[in-house]
CSV table of C-alpha atoms in Angstrom, one decimal:
chain,number,residue,atom,x,y,z
T,14,MET,CA,126.4,70.7,70.2
T,15,MET,CA,127.1,72.6,73.3
T,16,SER,CA,127.8,70.6,76.4
T,17,ILE,CA,126.5,71.9,79.7
T,18,GLU,CA,127.9,70.5,82.9
T,19,ILE,CA,125.6,68.9,85.5
T,20,GLU,CA,126.5,71.6,88.1
T,21,ALA,CA,125.2,74.3,85.7
T,22,TRP,CA,121.9,72.4,85.3
T,23,VAL,CA,121.6,72.2,89.1
T,24,ARG,CA,122.2,75.9,89.6
T,25,MET,CA,119.8,76.8,86.7
T,26,ALA,CA,117.1,74.6,88.3
T,27,ALA,CA,117.7,76.2,91.7
T,28,PHE,CA,117.4,79.8,90.3
T,29,VAL,CA,114.2,79.0,88.3
T,30,GLY,CA,112.8,77.2,91.4
T,31,ALA,CA,113.5,80.3,93.5
T,32,GLY,CA,111.7,82.5,91.0
T,33,PHE,CA,108.6,80.1,91.0
T,34,SER,CA,108.7,80.0,94.8
T,35,MET,CA,108.6,83.7,95.4
T,36,GLY,CA,106.6,84.7,92.3
T,37,PHE,CA,103.7,82.3,92.9
T,38,GLY,CA,104.1,82.5,96.6
T,39,ALA,CA,103.5,86.3,96.6
T,40,ILE,CA,100.0,86.0,94.9
T,41,GLY,CA,97.9,84.6,97.7
T,42,ALA,CA,99.1,86.5,100.7
T,43,ALA,CA,98.7,89.8,98.9
T,44,ILE,CA,95.1,89.0,98.0
T,45,GLY,CA,94.3,87.8,101.5
T,46,GLU,CA,95.8,90.9,103.1
T,47,GLY,CA,94.1,93.2,100.7
T,48,PHE,CA,90.7,91.6,101.6
T,49,ALA,CA,91.5,92.1,105.3
T,50,ALA,CA,92.4,95.8,104.8
T,51,ALA,CA,89.3,96.4,102.7
T,52,LYS,CA,87.1,94.9,105.4
T,53,ALA,CA,89.0,96.9,108.0
T,54,ASN,CA,88.3,100.2,106.2
T,55,ASN,CA,84.7,99.3,105.9
T,56,ALA,CA,84.6,98.4,109.6
T,57,ILE,CA,86.2,101.7,110.6
T,58,SER,CA,83.7,103.7,108.6
T,59,GLN,CA,80.9,101.9,110.4
T,60,ASN,CA,82.4,102.4,113.9
T,61,PRO,CA,85.1,105.0,113.9
T,62,THR,CA,85.4,105.1,117.7
T,63,TYR,CA,87.1,101.7,117.7
T,64,SER,CA,89.5,102.4,114.8
T,65,GLY,CA,92.5,101.7,116.9
T,66,ASP,CA,91.3,98.2,117.9
T,67,ILE,CA,90.2,97.5,114.3
T,68,VAL,CA,93.6,98.5,112.9
T,69,LYS,CA,95.3,96.3,115.5
T,70,MET,CA,93.1,93.3,114.6
T,71,MET,CA,93.8,94.0,110.9
T,72,LEU,CA,97.6,94.0,111.4
T,73,VAL,CA,97.5,90.7,113.5
T,74,GLY,CA,95.4,89.0,110.8
T,75,GLN,CA,97.6,90.3,108.0
T,76,ALA,CA,100.7,89.1,109.7
T,77,ILE,CA,99.3,85.6,109.8
T,78,ALA,CA,98.2,85.8,106.1
T,79,GLU,CA,101.8,86.8,105.4
T,80,THR,CA,103.2,83.6,106.8
T,81,ALA,CA,102.7,81.7,103.6
T,82,ALA,CA,104.6,84.3,101.6
T,83,ILE,CA,107.4,84.2,104.2
T,84,PHE,CA,107.7,80.4,103.8
T,85,ALA,CA,108.0,81.0,100.0
T,86,LEU,CA,110.7,83.7,100.7
T,87,VAL,CA,112.7,81.3,102.9
T,88,ILE,CA,112.6,78.5,100.3
T,89,GLY,CA,113.4,81.0,97.6
T,90,VAL,CA,116.5,82.3,99.5
T,91,LEU,CA,117.6,78.8,100.4
T,92,LEU,CA,117.4,77.9,96.7
T,93,LEU,CA,119.5,80.9,95.7
T,94,PHE,CA,122.4,79.5,97.8
T,95,ALA,CA,121.7,75.8,97.1
T,96,THR,CA,125.0,74.1,96.3
T,97,GLY,CA,123.9,70.7,95.2
T,98,GLY,CA,126.6,68.6,96.8
T,99,ASN,CA,126.0,65.4,94.8
T,100,ALA,CA,125.2,67.1,91.5
T,101,SER,CA,123.0,65.1,89.2
T,102,MET,CA,119.9,65.7,87.1
T,103,ILE,CA,117.9,64.3,90.0
T,104,THR,CA,119.2,67.0,92.3
T,105,ALA,CA,118.2,69.6,89.8
T,106,ALA,CA,114.7,68.2,89.5
T,107,GLY,CA,114.4,68.2,93.3
T,108,LEU,CA,115.3,71.9,93.5
T,109,LEU,CA,112.9,72.9,90.8
T,110,GLY,CA,110.2,70.7,92.4
T,111,ALA,CA,110.8,72.4,95.8
T,112,GLY,CA,110.3,75.8,94.3
T,113,LEU,CA,107.1,74.8,92.5
T,114,SER,CA,105.7,73.1,95.7
T,115,MET,CA,106.3,76.0,97.9
T,116,GLY,CA,105.3,78.8,95.4
T,117,LEU,CA,102.0,77.2,94.3
T,118,GLY,CA,101.3,75.9,97.7
T,119,ALA,CA,101.4,79.3,99.3
T,120,ILE,CA,98.6,80.7,97.1
T,121,GLY,CA,95.6,79.1,98.8
T,122,SER,CA,96.7,79.7,102.4
T,123,GLY,CA,97.5,83.3,101.7
T,124,VAL,CA,94.0,83.9,100.3
T,125,GLY,CA,92.3,81.7,102.9
T,126,SER,CA,93.8,83.4,105.9
T,127,GLY,CA,92.7,86.7,104.7
T,128,PHE,CA,89.0,85.8,105.2
T,129,PRO,CA,89.0,85.4,109.0
T,130,ALA,CA,91.2,88.5,109.3
T,131,GLY,CA,88.8,90.6,107.3
T,132,GLU,CA,85.6,89.2,109.0
T,133,ALA,CA,87.2,89.6,112.5
T,134,CYS,CA,87.7,93.4,111.7
T,135,ASP,CA,84.1,93.6,110.5
T,136,GLY,CA,82.8,91.7,113.6
T,137,LEU,CA,84.8,94.0,115.9
T,138,SER,CA,83.0,97.1,114.5
T,139,ARG,CA,79.7,95.5,115.4
T,140,GLN,CA,80.6,94.0,118.8
T,141,PRO,CA,83.7,95.9,120.2
T,142,ALA,CA,83.3,94.1,123.6
T,143,LEU,CA,84.1,90.7,121.9
T,144,SER,CA,87.6,91.8,121.0
T,145,ARG,CA,89.3,88.9,122.8
T,146,THR,CA,87.1,86.1,121.6
T,147,LEU,CA,87.2,87.4,118.0
T,148,THR,CA,91.0,87.5,118.1
T,149,THR,CA,91.1,83.9,119.4
T,150,THR,CA,88.7,82.6,116.7
T,151,MET,CA,90.5,84.5,114.0
T,152,LEU,CA,93.9,83.1,115.2
T,153,ILE,CA,92.5,79.5,115.2
T,154,GLY,CA,90.9,79.9,111.8
T,155,SER,CA,94.0,81.5,110.2
T,156,ALA,CA,96.2,78.8,111.6
T,157,VAL,CA,94.1,76.1,110.1
T,158,SER,CA,94.1,77.9,106.8
T,159,GLN,CA,97.9,77.9,106.9
T,160,THR,CA,98.1,74.1,107.1
T,161,PRO,CA,98.3,73.4,103.3
T,162,ALA,CA,101.2,75.9,103.0
T,163,ILE,CA,103.0,74.0,105.8
T,164,PHE,CA,102.4,70.7,104.0
T,165,SER,CA,104.0,72.4,100.9
T,166,MET,CA,107.0,73.6,102.9
T,167,VAL,CA,107.6,70.1,104.3
T,168,ILE,CA,107.6,68.6,100.8
T,169,ALA,CA,109.8,71.5,99.6
T,170,PHE,CA,112.4,70.9,102.4
T,171,MET,CA,112.4,67.1,101.7
T,172,LEU,CA,112.9,67.7,97.9
T,173,MET,CA,115.8,70.0,98.7
T,174,PHE,CA,117.6,68.2,101.5
T,175,VAL,CA,116.9,64.5,101.2
T,176,ASN,CA,119.7,63.0,99.0
T,177,PHE,CA,117.9,61.3,96.1
T,178,SER,CA,120.8,61.6,93.8
T,179,GLY,CA,121.7,57.9,93.9
T,180,GLY,CA,118.3,56.8,92.7
T,181,SER,CA,117.1,55.5,89.3
T,182,PRO,CA,116.7,57.9,86.4
T,183,HIS,CA,112.9,57.9,87.0
T,184,MET,CA,113.5,60.2,90.0
T,185,VAL,CA,113.8,63.2,87.7
T,186,ALA,CA,110.2,63.0,86.7
T,187,ALA,CA,109.1,61.7,90.1
T,188,LEU,CA,110.5,64.6,92.0
T,189,LEU,CA,109.1,67.2,89.6
T,190,GLY,CA,105.7,65.4,89.8
T,191,SER,CA,105.9,65.4,93.6
T,192,GLY,CA,106.5,69.2,93.8
T,193,LEU,CA,103.7,70.0,91.3
T,194,CYS,CA,101.3,67.7,93.1
T,195,MET,CA,101.8,69.3,96.5
T,196,GLY,CA,101.9,72.8,95.1
T,197,PHE,CA,98.6,72.5,93.1
T,198,GLY,CA,97.0,70.3,95.7
T,199,ALA,CA,97.4,73.0,98.5
T,200,ILE,CA,95.6,75.7,96.6
T,201,GLY,CA,92.1,74.6,97.0
T,202,SER,CA,92.3,73.5,100.6
T,203,GLY,CA,94.0,76.7,101.6
T,204,ILE,CA,91.2,78.9,100.1
T,205,GLY,CA,88.5,76.5,101.2
T,206,SER,CA,89.6,76.4,104.9
T,207,GLY,CA,89.3,80.2,104.9
T,208,PHE,CA,85.5,80.2,104.3
T,209,PRO,CA,84.5,78.4,107.5
T,210,ALA,CA,87.2,80.4,109.4
T,211,GLY,CA,85.7,83.7,108.1
T,212,GLN,CA,82.1,82.6,108.8
T,213,ALA,CA,83.1,81.7,112.4
T,214,CYS,CA,84.1,85.3,113.0
T,215,VAL,CA,80.9,86.6,111.3
T,216,GLY,CA,78.8,84.2,113.3
T,217,LEU,CA,80.5,85.1,116.6
T,218,ALA,CA,79.7,88.8,116.2
T,219,ARG,CA,76.1,87.8,115.3
T,220,GLN,CA,75.5,85.2,118.0
T,221,PRO,CA,78.1,85.6,120.8
T,222,ALA,CA,76.5,82.8,122.8
T,223,MET,CA,77.4,80.3,120.1
T,224,GLY,CA,81.1,81.1,120.4
T,225,SER,CA,82.8,77.8,121.2
T,226,ARG,CA,80.3,75.7,119.2
T,227,LEU,CA,81.0,77.8,116.1
T,228,THR,CA,84.7,77.1,116.6
T,229,THR,CA,84.0,73.4,116.8
T,230,ASN,CA,81.9,73.4,113.6
T,231,MET,CA,84.6,75.5,111.9
T,232,LEU,CA,87.3,73.0,112.8
T,233,ILE,CA,85.1,70.1,111.5
T,234,GLY,CA,84.4,71.9,108.2
T,235,ALA,CA,88.0,73.0,107.7
T,236,ALA,CA,89.4,69.5,108.5
T,237,VAL,CA,87.2,68.0,105.8
T,238,SER,CA,88.3,70.7,103.4
T,239,GLN,CA,91.9,69.8,104.1
T,240,THR,CA,91.4,66.3,102.7
T,241,PRO,CA,92.4,67.1,99.1
T,242,ALA,CA,95.7,68.6,100.3
T,243,ILE,CA,96.3,65.5,102.3
T,244,PHE,CA,95.7,63.3,99.2
T,245,ALA,CA,98.2,65.5,97.4
T,246,MET,CA,100.8,65.1,100.2
T,247,VAL,CA,100.3,61.3,100.2
T,248,VAL,CA,100.9,61.1,96.4
T,249,SER,CA,104.0,63.4,96.7
T,250,PHE,CA,105.5,61.1,99.4
T,251,MET,CA,104.7,58.1,97.2
T,252,LEU,CA,106.5,59.7,94.2
T,253,MET,CA,109.5,60.5,96.4
T,254,PHE,CA,109.9,57.2,98.2
T,255,ILE,CA,108.6,54.3,96.1
T,256,SER,CA,111.5,52.8,94.2
T,257,PHE,CA,110.9,52.4,90.5
T,258,ALA,CA,114.3,50.9,89.8
T,259,GLY,CA,113.1,47.7,88.1
T,260,THR,CA,110.7,49.5,85.7
T,261,PRO,CA,111.6,50.9,82.2
T,262,VAL,CA,112.6,54.6,82.3
T,263,HIS,CA,110.2,55.3,79.4
T,264,PRO,CA,107.2,55.6,79.7
T,265,THR,CA,107.2,55.2,83.5
T,266,SER,CA,108.7,58.7,83.9
T,267,ALA,CA,105.8,60.3,82.0
T,268,ALA,CA,103.3,58.2,84.1
T,269,LEU,CA,104.9,59.6,87.3
T,270,LEU,CA,104.6,63.2,86.1
T,271,GLY,CA,101.0,62.6,85.1
T,272,ALA,CA,100.3,61.0,88.5
T,273,GLY,CA,101.4,64.2,90.2
T,274,LEU,CA,99.3,66.4,87.9
T,275,ALA,CA,96.2,64.3,88.3
T,276,THR,CA,95.9,64.5,92.1
T,277,GLY,CA,97.3,68.0,92.4
T,278,LEU,CA,95.0,69.7,89.9
T,279,ALA,CA,91.9,67.8,90.9
T,280,ALA,CA,92.4,68.8,94.5
T,281,ILE,CA,91.9,72.5,93.7
T,282,GLY,CA,88.2,72.1,93.0
T,283,SER,CA,87.4,69.8,95.8
T,284,GLY,CA,89.2,71.9,98.3
T,285,VAL,CA,87.4,75.1,97.3
T,286,GLY,CA,84.0,73.3,97.1
T,287,SER,CA,84.3,71.6,100.5
T,288,GLY,CA,85.2,75.0,101.9
T,289,LEU,CA,82.1,76.6,100.5
T,290,ALA,CA,79.9,74.0,102.1
T,291,ALA,CA,81.8,74.4,105.4
T,292,GLY,CA,81.4,78.2,105.4
T,293,SER,CA,77.7,77.9,104.9
T,294,GLY,CA,77.5,75.3,107.7
T,295,VAL,CA,79.2,77.6,110.2
T,296,GLU,CA,76.9,80.5,109.1
T,297,GLY,CA,73.9,78.2,109.5
T,298,TRP,CA,74.8,77.3,113.1
T,299,ALA,CA,75.0,81.0,114.0
T,300,ARG,CA,71.7,81.7,112.3
T,301,GLN,CA,69.7,78.8,113.7
T,302,PRO,CA,71.2,77.4,116.9
T,303,THR,CA,68.3,75.0,117.2
T,304,ALA,CA,69.0,73.2,113.9
T,305,THR,CA,72.7,72.5,114.4
T,306,GLY,CA,72.4,68.7,113.9
T,307,ASN,CA,70.5,69.0,110.7
T,308,VAL,CA,72.9,71.6,109.3
T,309,LEU,CA,75.9,69.5,110.3
T,310,VAL,CA,74.5,66.4,108.5
T,311,ILE,CA,73.8,68.2,105.2
T,312,MET,CA,77.1,70.0,105.4
T,313,LEU,CA,79.1,66.8,105.8
T,314,VAL,CA,77.1,65.0,103.0
T,315,GLY,CA,77.7,68.0,100.7
T,316,GLN,CA,81.4,68.1,101.5
T,317,ALA,CA,81.8,64.4,100.9
T,318,VAL,CA,80.2,64.6,97.5
T,319,SER,CA,82.4,67.7,96.6
T,320,GLN,CA,85.4,65.5,97.5
T,321,THR,CA,84.6,63.1,94.6
T,322,PRO,CA,86.7,64.8,91.8
T,323,SER,CA,89.8,64.7,94.0
T,324,ILE,CA,89.2,61.0,94.6
T,325,PHE,CA,89.0,60.5,90.8
T,326,GLY,CA,92.4,62.3,90.6
T,327,LEU,CA,93.8,60.0,93.3
T,328,LEU,CA,92.5,56.9,91.5
T,329,ILE,CA,94.1,57.9,88.2
T,330,SER,CA,97.4,58.7,90.0
T,331,PHE,CA,97.4,55.3,91.6
T,332,ILE,CA,96.7,53.6,88.3
T,333,LEU,CA,99.5,55.7,86.6
T,334,ILE,CA,102.0,54.8,89.4
T,335,PHE,CA,101.3,51.1,89.8
T,336,LYS,CA,100.3,49.9,86.3
T,337,GLY,CA,103.4,48.3,84.8
T,338,TYR,CA,104.5,49.5,81.4
T,339,PRO,CA,106.4,47.6,78.7
T,340,SER,CA,109.6,49.4,77.9
T,341,THR,CA,109.2,51.7,74.9
T,342,GLU,CA,111.1,54.6,73.4
T,343,VAL,CA,108.0,55.7,71.4
T,344,PHE,CA,107.2,59.1,72.7
T,345,LEU,CA,103.5,58.7,71.8
T,346,VAL,CA,102.9,56.5,74.9
T,347,SER,CA,104.6,59.1,77.2
T,348,THR,CA,102.5,61.9,75.8
T,349,ALA,CA,99.3,59.8,76.3
T,350,LEU,CA,100.2,59.2,80.0
T,351,ILE,CA,100.9,62.9,80.8
T,352,SER,CA,97.7,63.8,78.9
T,353,ALA,CA,95.7,61.3,81.1
T,354,GLY,CA,97.0,63.0,84.2
T,355,LEU,CA,96.2,66.5,82.9
T,356,CYS,CA,92.7,65.5,81.8
T,357,THR,CA,91.4,64.1,85.1
T,358,GLY,CA,93.2,66.9,87.0
T,359,LEU,CA,91.8,69.8,85.1
T,360,GLY,CA,88.5,68.1,84.6
T,361,GLY,CA,87.9,67.8,88.3
T,362,ILE,CA,88.3,71.6,89.0
T,363,GLY,CA,84.9,72.7,87.8
T,364,SER,CA,82.9,69.9,89.3
T,365,GLY,CA,84.6,70.3,92.7
T,366,VAL,CA,83.7,74.0,92.9
T,367,GLY,CA,80.3,73.4,91.3
T,368,ASN,CA,79.4,70.7,93.8
T,369,GLY,CA,80.5,73.0,96.6
T,370,GLN,CA,78.2,75.8,95.3
T,371,VAL,CA,75.2,73.5,95.4
T,372,ALA,CA,76.1,72.3,98.9
T,373,GLN,CA,76.7,75.9,100.1
T,374,THR,CA,73.1,77.0,99.2
T,375,ALA,CA,71.4,73.8,100.3
T,376,VAL,CA,73.1,74.0,103.8
T,377,SER,CA,72.2,77.7,104.1
T,378,TRP,CA,68.5,76.9,103.3
T,379,VAL,CA,68.3,74.0,105.7
T,380,ALA,CA,69.3,76.5,108.4
T,381,ARG,CA,66.5,78.8,107.4
T,382,ASN,CA,63.8,76.3,106.7
T,383,VAL,CA,64.6,73.1,108.6
T,384,GLU,CA,61.2,71.4,107.8
T,385,GLN,CA,62.3,71.1,104.1
T,386,GLU,CA,65.5,69.2,105.0
T,387,ALA,CA,64.7,66.1,103.1
T,388,LEU,CA,63.6,67.9,100.0
T,389,LEU,CA,66.7,70.1,100.0
T,390,MET,CA,69.0,67.1,100.6
T,391,ARG,CA,67.4,65.4,97.6
T,392,THR,CA,67.7,68.4,95.3
T,393,MET,CA,71.3,69.0,96.4
T,394,LEU,CA,72.3,65.4,95.6
T,395,VAL,CA,70.6,65.5,92.2
T,396,GLY,CA,72.2,68.8,91.4
T,397,GLN,CA,75.7,67.6,92.5
T,398,ALA,CA,75.4,64.4,90.6
T,399,VAL,CA,74.7,66.2,87.3
T,400,SER,CA,77.5,68.7,88.0
T,401,GLN,CA,79.8,65.7,88.6
T,402,SER,CA,79.2,64.3,85.1
T,403,THR,CA,82.0,66.3,83.3
T,404,ALA,CA,84.5,65.1,85.9
T,405,ILE,CA,83.4,61.6,85.0
T,406,TYR,CA,83.8,62.2,81.3
T,407,ALA,CA,87.4,63.5,82.0
T,408,MET,CA,88.1,60.3,84.0
T,409,VAL,CA,86.8,58.1,81.2
T,410,ILE,CA,89.0,59.9,78.6
T,411,SER,CA,92.0,59.5,81.0
T,412,LEU,CA,91.3,55.7,81.4
T,413,ALA,CA,91.1,55.5,77.6
T,414,LEU,CA,94.4,57.2,77.2
T,415,ILE,CA,96.0,54.9,79.8
T,416,PHE,CA,94.6,51.5,78.8
T,417,LEU,CA,93.6,51.7,75.1
T,418,VAL,CA,96.5,53.7,73.6
B,2,MET,CA,114.3,59.0,65.8
B,3,ILE,CA,110.9,60.7,66.0
B,4,GLU,CA,108.8,60.6,62.8
B,5,GLY,CA,106.2,63.1,61.6
B,6,ALA,CA,103.3,60.6,62.0
B,7,ASP,CA,104.3,59.9,65.6
B,8,LEU,CA,104.3,63.6,66.4
B,9,ILE,CA,100.9,64.1,64.9
B,10,GLN,CA,99.5,61.2,66.9
B,11,ALA,CA,101.1,62.5,70.1
B,12,ALA,CA,99.6,65.9,69.5
B,13,ALA,CA,96.2,64.2,69.1
B,14,PHE,CA,96.5,62.5,72.4
B,15,LEU,CA,97.6,65.6,74.2
B,16,GLY,CA,94.8,67.5,72.5
B,17,ALA,CA,92.2,64.9,73.7
B,18,GLY,CA,93.4,65.3,77.3
B,19,LEU,CA,93.3,69.1,77.2
B,20,ALA,CA,90.0,69.3,75.3
B,21,MET,CA,88.2,67.1,77.9
B,22,GLY,CA,90.1,68.4,80.9
B,23,LEU,CA,89.7,72.1,80.2
B,24,GLY,CA,86.3,71.6,78.7
B,25,ALA,CA,85.0,70.0,81.9
B,26,ILE,CA,85.7,73.1,84.0
B,27,GLY,CA,82.9,75.3,82.6
B,28,PRO,CA,80.0,72.8,82.8
B,29,GLY,CA,81.0,71.7,86.3
B,30,LEU,CA,80.9,75.3,87.5
B,31,GLY,CA,77.8,76.3,85.6
B,32,GLU,CA,75.8,73.2,86.6
B,33,GLY,CA,76.8,73.9,90.2
B,34,MET,CA,75.4,77.4,90.0
B,35,VAL,CA,72.1,76.0,88.6
B,36,GLY,CA,71.9,73.5,91.4
B,37,ALA,CA,72.7,76.1,94.0
B,38,LYS,CA,69.9,78.4,92.7
B,39,ALA,CA,67.5,75.5,92.6
B,40,CYS,CA,68.1,74.7,96.2
B,41,GLU,CA,67.6,78.3,97.1
B,42,ALA,CA,64.3,78.5,95.1
B,43,ILE,CA,63.0,75.3,96.7
B,44,GLY,CA,64.0,76.6,100.2
B,45,LYS,CA,61.9,79.7,99.5
B,46,ASN,CA,59.0,77.9,97.8
B,47,PRO,CA,58.9,74.2,98.7
B,48,SER,CA,55.5,73.6,97.1
B,49,GLU,CA,57.0,74.1,93.6
B,50,ALA,CA,59.8,71.6,94.2
B,51,GLY,CA,58.8,69.4,91.3
B,52,LEU,CA,58.7,72.2,88.8
B,53,LEU,CA,61.9,73.7,90.1
B,54,THR,CA,63.7,70.3,90.0
B,55,ARG,CA,62.6,69.9,86.4
B,56,THR,CA,63.8,73.4,85.5
B,57,MET,CA,67.1,72.7,87.2
B,58,LEU,CA,67.6,69.5,85.2
B,59,VAL,CA,66.8,71.2,81.9
B,60,GLY,CA,69.1,74.1,82.7
B,61,GLN,CA,71.9,71.7,83.7
B,62,ALA,CA,71.4,69.6,80.6
B,63,VAL,CA,71.9,72.7,78.4
B,64,SER,CA,74.9,73.7,80.4
B,65,GLU,CA,76.2,70.1,80.0
B,66,SER,CA,76.2,70.4,76.2
B,67,THR,CA,79.7,72.1,76.0
B,68,GLY,CA,81.1,69.2,78.1
B,69,ILE,CA,79.6,66.7,75.7
B,70,TYR,CA,81.2,68.7,72.8
B,71,SER,CA,84.5,68.3,74.6
B,72,LEU,CA,83.9,64.6,75.1
B,73,VAL,CA,83.1,64.1,71.4
B,74,ILE,CA,86.2,66.0,70.3
B,75,ALA,CA,88.3,64.0,72.7
B,76,LEU,CA,86.9,60.7,71.5
B,77,LEU,CA,87.4,61.8,67.8
B,78,LEU,CA,91.0,62.7,68.6
B,79,LEU,CA,91.7,59.4,70.3
B,80,PHE,CA,90.0,56.9,68.0
B,81,VAL,CA,89.2,58.5,64.7
B,82,VAL,CA,91.7,61.1,63.6
């Protein structure tokens, strides 16, 4: 059998992590910037006189969307030159986790920041006089959409630079789980926060008098859409800093990896879904300034229900982290625990987005037809409850895998 | 030492998680689309709310079926196979 030195494992993990960081990290920003450029072309064709202003707006917006990819570049370059002072397998897992966290975490923010950039260009072609307000709204919206990428960068830096190498052997799985959790968990919130930010720019061009109130609603909607990414960050921190020293290495390691996957994957759907509802809420305020209260209420209810799958993910993660396990070398148990995390995580994606779609349409029709608010609220809740069912099945299978196997 | 029977059982557990996890994505999205369109239709024509809600539930029930297939396969993999 060939023997590979620990230092070699650390360098291998750092190089693969650098690849993940820049490879995944390039996806989102490129899509977002492409959306901005497409909208800018469209805007120039509608109003060629202001082409200079529109191109300037496009470039500013694209520069912000690029931020997430630049974070990924920075982490990637740092990983290339990571030395791993106290080399151990834990250091290697931390470096790989850092690459995954930053790379996956940059996808959503890149896409999301593209929406306000594109819609601001479009708005400028309709209302050239609003150039300054549109730029401000776009900047605020893009900045909020970047938040999940910043969470991912914080987690990546901690995984790289905090010295975990003296910890128990569980830390290998814990650090990998931590990186995967934050990386996946940032995708949905990044994309989702982009919807209200984009709609704020659209609404501003349509109803300039609503300006600051649209920004307020955008911030409320985007803040709620951030929740799944915050859940993922909390679980990432727990995986990094809770000491599992007294527990058996197997199957606790598998449980920690599963915990990261459950919250991270389930956050994707809820983040996108809450964002769809928030976007529609901002659009509704611009369309019907007299019904802002009604629109806000149904938007928040719709967002809260869309959050459910990510709460299922959080619940399964907590059970996986805190349930004590008898020591076993049987690899069956470990497989069951990883499978439990994957099941709730993946199973929450569809329901989160589906709930968001229902809320999006219900919010938009309350803005058009406020007398039917009660009826629409009822239909929305029934529709969301049914669309939730598959996430509940997934949670039941996960619980069976954890407790019955 | 890992034995063949262990490996088979582990594959069944992983399969159960993947079947239910991946299988839940489609119905969740599909039923959301049905719910969204039902809200739109009720917004346009509130007097037909009862009929539209019924149609929505029937449509969602059909779209749910693949999720139930996944659940059945997952339960079979966990407890029967």
